[in-house]
Protein backbone atom coordinates (compact mmCIF):
# COMPACT_ATOMS: atom_id res chain seq x y z
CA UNK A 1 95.62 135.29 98.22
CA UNK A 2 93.12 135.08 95.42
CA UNK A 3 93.07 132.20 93.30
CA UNK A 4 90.47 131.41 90.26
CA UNK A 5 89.34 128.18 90.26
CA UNK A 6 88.82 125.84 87.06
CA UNK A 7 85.57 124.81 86.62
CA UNK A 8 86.29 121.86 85.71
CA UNK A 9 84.68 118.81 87.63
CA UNK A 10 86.41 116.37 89.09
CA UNK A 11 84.71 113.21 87.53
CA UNK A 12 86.32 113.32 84.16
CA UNK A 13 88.17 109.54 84.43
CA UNK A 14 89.47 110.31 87.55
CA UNK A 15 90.65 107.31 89.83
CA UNK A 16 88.81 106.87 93.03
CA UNK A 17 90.24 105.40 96.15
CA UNK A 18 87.62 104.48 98.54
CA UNK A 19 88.90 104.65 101.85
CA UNK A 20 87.42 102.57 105.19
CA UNK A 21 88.64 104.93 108.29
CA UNK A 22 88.89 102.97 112.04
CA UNK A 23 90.20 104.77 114.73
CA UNK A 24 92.79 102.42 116.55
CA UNK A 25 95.73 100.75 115.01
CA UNK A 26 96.23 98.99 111.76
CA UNK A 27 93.41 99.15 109.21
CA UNK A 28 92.75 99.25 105.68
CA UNK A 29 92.20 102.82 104.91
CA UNK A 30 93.16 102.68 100.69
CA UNK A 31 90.76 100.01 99.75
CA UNK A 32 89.59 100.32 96.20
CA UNK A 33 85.96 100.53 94.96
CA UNK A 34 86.63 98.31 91.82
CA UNK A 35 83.57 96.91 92.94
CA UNK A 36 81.57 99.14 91.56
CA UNK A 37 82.93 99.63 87.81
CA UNK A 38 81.63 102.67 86.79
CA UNK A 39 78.41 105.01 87.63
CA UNK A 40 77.32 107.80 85.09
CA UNK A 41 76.29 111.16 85.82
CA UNK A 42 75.75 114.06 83.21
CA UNK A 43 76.64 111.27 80.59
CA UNK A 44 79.92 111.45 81.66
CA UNK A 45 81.60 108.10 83.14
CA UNK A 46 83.21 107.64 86.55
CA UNK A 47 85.91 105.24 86.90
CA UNK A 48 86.19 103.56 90.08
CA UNK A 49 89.46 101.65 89.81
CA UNK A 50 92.36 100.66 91.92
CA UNK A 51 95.10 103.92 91.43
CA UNK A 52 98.24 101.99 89.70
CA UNK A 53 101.06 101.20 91.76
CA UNK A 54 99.16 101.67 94.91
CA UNK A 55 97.19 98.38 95.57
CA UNK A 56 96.47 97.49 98.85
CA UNK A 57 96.57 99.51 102.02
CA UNK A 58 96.51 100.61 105.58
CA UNK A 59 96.30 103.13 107.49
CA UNK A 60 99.35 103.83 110.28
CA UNK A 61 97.13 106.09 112.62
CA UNK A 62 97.68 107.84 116.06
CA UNK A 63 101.34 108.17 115.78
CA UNK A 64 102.31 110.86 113.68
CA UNK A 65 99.12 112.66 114.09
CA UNK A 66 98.88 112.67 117.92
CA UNK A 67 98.37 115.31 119.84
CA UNK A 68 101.33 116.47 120.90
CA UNK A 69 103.93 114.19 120.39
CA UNK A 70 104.52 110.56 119.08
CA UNK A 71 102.85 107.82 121.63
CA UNK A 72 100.48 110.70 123.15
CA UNK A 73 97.65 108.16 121.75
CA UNK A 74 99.45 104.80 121.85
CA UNK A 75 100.41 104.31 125.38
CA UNK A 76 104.38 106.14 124.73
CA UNK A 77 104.60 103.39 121.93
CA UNK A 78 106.40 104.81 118.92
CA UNK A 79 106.76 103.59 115.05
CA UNK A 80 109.19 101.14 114.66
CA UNK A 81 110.92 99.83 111.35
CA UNK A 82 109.78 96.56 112.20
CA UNK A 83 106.14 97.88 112.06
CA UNK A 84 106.87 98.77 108.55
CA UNK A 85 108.45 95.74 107.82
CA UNK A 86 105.47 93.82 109.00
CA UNK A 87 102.97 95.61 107.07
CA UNK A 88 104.55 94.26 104.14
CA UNK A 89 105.02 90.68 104.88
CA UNK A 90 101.26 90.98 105.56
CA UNK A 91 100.56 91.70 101.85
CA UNK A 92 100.01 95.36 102.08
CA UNK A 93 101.70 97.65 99.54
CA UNK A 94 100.83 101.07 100.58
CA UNK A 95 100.92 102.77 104.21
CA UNK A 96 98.80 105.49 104.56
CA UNK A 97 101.23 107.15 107.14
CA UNK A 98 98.78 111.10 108.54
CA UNK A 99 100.87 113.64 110.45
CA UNK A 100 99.42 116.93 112.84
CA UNK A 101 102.40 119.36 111.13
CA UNK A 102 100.08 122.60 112.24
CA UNK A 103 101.35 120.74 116.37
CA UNK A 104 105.28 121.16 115.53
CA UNK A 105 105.10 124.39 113.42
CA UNK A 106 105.41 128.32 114.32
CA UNK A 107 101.89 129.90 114.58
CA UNK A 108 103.58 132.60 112.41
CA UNK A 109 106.08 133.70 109.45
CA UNK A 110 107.89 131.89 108.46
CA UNK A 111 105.71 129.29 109.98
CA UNK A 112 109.03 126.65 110.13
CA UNK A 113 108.56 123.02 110.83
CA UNK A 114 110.51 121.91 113.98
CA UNK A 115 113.93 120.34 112.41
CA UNK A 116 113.16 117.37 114.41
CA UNK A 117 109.98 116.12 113.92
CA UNK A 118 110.65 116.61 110.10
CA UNK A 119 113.55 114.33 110.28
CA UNK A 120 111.29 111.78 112.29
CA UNK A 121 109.18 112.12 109.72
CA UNK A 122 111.38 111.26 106.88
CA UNK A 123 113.01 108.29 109.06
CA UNK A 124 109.38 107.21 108.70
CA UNK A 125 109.04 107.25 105.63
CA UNK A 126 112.83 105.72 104.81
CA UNK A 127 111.51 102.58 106.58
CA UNK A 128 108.51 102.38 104.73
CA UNK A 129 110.68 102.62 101.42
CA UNK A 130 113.12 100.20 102.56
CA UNK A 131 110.28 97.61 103.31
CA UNK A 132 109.10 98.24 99.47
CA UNK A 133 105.89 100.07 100.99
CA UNK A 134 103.93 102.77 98.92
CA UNK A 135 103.32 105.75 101.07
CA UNK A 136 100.68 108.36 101.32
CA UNK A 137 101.91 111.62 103.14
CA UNK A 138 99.43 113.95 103.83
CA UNK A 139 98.32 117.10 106.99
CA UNK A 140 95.70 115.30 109.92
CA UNK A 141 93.99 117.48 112.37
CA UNK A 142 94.85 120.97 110.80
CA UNK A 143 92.18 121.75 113.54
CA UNK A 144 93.15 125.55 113.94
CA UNK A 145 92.25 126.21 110.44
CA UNK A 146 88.78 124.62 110.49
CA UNK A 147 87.31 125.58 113.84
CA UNK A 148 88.59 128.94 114.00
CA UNK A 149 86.25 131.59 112.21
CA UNK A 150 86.72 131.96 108.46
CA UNK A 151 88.27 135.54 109.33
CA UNK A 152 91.68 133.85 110.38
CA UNK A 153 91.72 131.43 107.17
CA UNK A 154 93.92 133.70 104.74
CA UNK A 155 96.23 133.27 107.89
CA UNK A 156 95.55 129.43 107.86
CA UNK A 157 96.16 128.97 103.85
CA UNK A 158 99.32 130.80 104.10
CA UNK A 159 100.50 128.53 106.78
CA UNK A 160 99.23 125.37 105.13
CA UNK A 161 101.40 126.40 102.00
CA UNK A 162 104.05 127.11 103.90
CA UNK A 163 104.19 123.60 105.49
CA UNK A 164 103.69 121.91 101.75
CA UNK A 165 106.80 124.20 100.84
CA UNK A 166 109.13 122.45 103.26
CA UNK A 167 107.38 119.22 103.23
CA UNK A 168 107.89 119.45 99.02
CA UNK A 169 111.59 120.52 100.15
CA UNK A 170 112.06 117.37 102.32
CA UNK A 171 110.80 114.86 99.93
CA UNK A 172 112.46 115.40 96.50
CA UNK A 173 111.69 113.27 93.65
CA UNK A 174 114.93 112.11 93.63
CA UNK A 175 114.82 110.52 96.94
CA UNK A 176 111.18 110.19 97.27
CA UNK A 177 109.85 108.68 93.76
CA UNK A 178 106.93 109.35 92.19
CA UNK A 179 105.52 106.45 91.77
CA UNK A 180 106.56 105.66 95.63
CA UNK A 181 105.26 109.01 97.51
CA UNK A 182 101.68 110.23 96.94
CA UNK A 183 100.56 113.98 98.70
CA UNK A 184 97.72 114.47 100.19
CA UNK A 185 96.91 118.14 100.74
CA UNK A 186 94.61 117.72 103.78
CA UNK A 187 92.35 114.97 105.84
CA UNK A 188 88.73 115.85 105.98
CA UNK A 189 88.26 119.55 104.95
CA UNK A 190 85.56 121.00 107.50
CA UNK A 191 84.52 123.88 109.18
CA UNK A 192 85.81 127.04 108.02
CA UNK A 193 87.09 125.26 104.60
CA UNK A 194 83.67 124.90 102.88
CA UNK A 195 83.41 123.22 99.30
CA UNK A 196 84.45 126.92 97.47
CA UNK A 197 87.54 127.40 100.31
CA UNK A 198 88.80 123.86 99.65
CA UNK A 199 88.68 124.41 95.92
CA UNK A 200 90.35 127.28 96.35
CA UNK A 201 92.99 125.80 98.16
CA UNK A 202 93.08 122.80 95.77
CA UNK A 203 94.26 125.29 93.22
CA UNK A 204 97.30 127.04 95.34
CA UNK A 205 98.72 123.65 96.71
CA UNK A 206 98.54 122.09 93.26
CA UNK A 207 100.44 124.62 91.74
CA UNK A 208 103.06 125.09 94.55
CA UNK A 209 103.91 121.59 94.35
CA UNK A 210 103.72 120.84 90.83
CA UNK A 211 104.72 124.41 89.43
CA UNK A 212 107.07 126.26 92.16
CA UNK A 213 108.46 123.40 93.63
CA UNK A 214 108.85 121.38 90.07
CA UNK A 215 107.04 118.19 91.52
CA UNK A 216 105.05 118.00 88.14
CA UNK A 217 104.93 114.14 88.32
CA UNK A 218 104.25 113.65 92.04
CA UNK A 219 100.80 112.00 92.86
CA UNK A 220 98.58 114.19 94.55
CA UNK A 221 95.33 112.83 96.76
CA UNK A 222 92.46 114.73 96.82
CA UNK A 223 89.85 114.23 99.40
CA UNK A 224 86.30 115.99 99.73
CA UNK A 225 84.96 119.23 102.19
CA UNK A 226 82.63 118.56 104.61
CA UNK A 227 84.95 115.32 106.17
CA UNK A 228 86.11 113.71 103.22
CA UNK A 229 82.51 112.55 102.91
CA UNK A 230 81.29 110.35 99.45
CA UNK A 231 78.48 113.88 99.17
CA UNK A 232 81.08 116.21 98.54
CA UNK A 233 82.87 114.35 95.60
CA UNK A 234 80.43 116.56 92.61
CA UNK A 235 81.18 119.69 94.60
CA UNK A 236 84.98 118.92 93.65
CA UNK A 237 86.09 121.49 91.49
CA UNK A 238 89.76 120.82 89.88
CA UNK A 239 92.39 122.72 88.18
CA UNK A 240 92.93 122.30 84.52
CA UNK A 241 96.49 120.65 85.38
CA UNK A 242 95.14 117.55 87.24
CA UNK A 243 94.62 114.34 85.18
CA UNK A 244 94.39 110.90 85.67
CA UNK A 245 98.23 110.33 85.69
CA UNK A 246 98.49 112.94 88.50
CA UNK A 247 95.25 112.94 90.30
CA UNK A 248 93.51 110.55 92.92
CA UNK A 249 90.51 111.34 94.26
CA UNK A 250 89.65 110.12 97.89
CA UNK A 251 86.51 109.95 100.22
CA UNK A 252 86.09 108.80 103.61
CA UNK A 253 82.90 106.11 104.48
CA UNK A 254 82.10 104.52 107.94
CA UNK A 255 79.64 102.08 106.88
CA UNK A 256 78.41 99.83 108.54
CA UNK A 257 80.04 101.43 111.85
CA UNK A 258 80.73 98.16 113.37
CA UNK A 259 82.56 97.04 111.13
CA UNK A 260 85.26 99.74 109.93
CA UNK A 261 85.54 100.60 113.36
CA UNK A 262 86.59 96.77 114.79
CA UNK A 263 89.97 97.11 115.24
């Protein structure tokens, strides 16, 4: 599975969500940094402006991305419509919504999602539509592929594509709209996916969802190696086929402690 990477960096007018991570509940996890207008480096300008269309959001954590199964973290309580329904009427537009696929897939070829959890998935995600919510698919806790050792990550990349093929299958433009359903290809790259493995990686799930699976106008979200950290951003390095119209980058920041971790 060899795939040449672009050397193109990432900070050519990309947009930059800036993302505040707590670990319980509801909590704003697509903030923007339109704080901070711009910051140079090389001459070359970084804008730090909210991604259009997805305004402001939150994060629907340890449901979907239990261990397990839905309500393993939450006391047996699952996602309800209403949930959905009452992130909106709070003012948010966008749910951030993470899923453990690598916990309800086959360990080998053809490495098929369980029929079930994909439709739970997708019911999910038809609530979060029908309350006029933004959502932000993406794999949490791929755990396999970064502790293991780097001699099982061919294995691990194959899988990983293979789950983006069905989830690409499952969510169709024409059901899922573009400017609705945003992919992001992993949470926090660590471990065995160092900065040239994620780039790598970057490269073969851009093109199988934009190319093989003619998704060319989906949104893709693109976080950083070494846990989605603000360090690895200038590490990024992007194929020639992301832009601005297609592209959001993401990092992960926990600072001050106390206070993105309140909830």
């Amino acid at each position: 599975m060899n795939t040449i990477v672009s050397p193109k960096p990432w900070h050519k007018g990309y947009v930059i969500v800036f993302c505040l991570l707590a670990l319980s509940g509801y909590m704003i996890s697509c903030s923007s940094a339109r704080y901070a207008e711009s910051e140079s480096r090389d001459s070359e300008t970084v804008h730090s402006e909210p991604p259009p269309g997805l305004g402001r959001g939150i994060n629907l954590g340890n449901y979907l991305e239990a261990k397990g199964y839905e309500g393993a973290w939450s006391g047996g309580r699952k996602i309800e419509a209403t949930d959905l329904e009452r992130i909106r009427n709070r003012g948010f537009t966008t749910v951030r919504i993470p899923v453990r696929w690598s916990d309800h897939c086959q360990k080998d070829p053809p490495y098929q999602i369980d029929a079930a959890f994909m439709a739970r998935v997708q019911e999910v995600f038809d609530w979060a539509l029908k309350a006029e919510l933004n959502v932000v698919l993406n794999v949490h806790h791929y755990e396999e592929m970064m502790n293991e050792s780097r001699l099982f990550l061919p294995k691990h990349r194959e899988r990983l594509a293979a789950i983006w093929n069905q989830i690409c299958n499952a969510f169709p433009l024409d059901r899922y709209p573009k400017d609705s359903v945003v992919f992001e290809l992993l949470n926090e790259p660590n471990g065995a996916v160092g900065y040239d493995e994620w780039n790598a990686i970057i490269a073969e799930l851009t093109a199988l969802i934009w190319d093989k699976n003619q998704q060319a106008q989906r949104k893709i979200m693109i976080g950083t190696a070494n846990w989605g950290g603000v360090g690895g951003i200038y590490k990024l390095r992007l194929p020639d086929t992301c832009n601005r119209d297609n592209t959001i980058i993401t990092f992960h920041f926990y600072e001050p402690f106390q206070f993105t971790h309140q909830g």
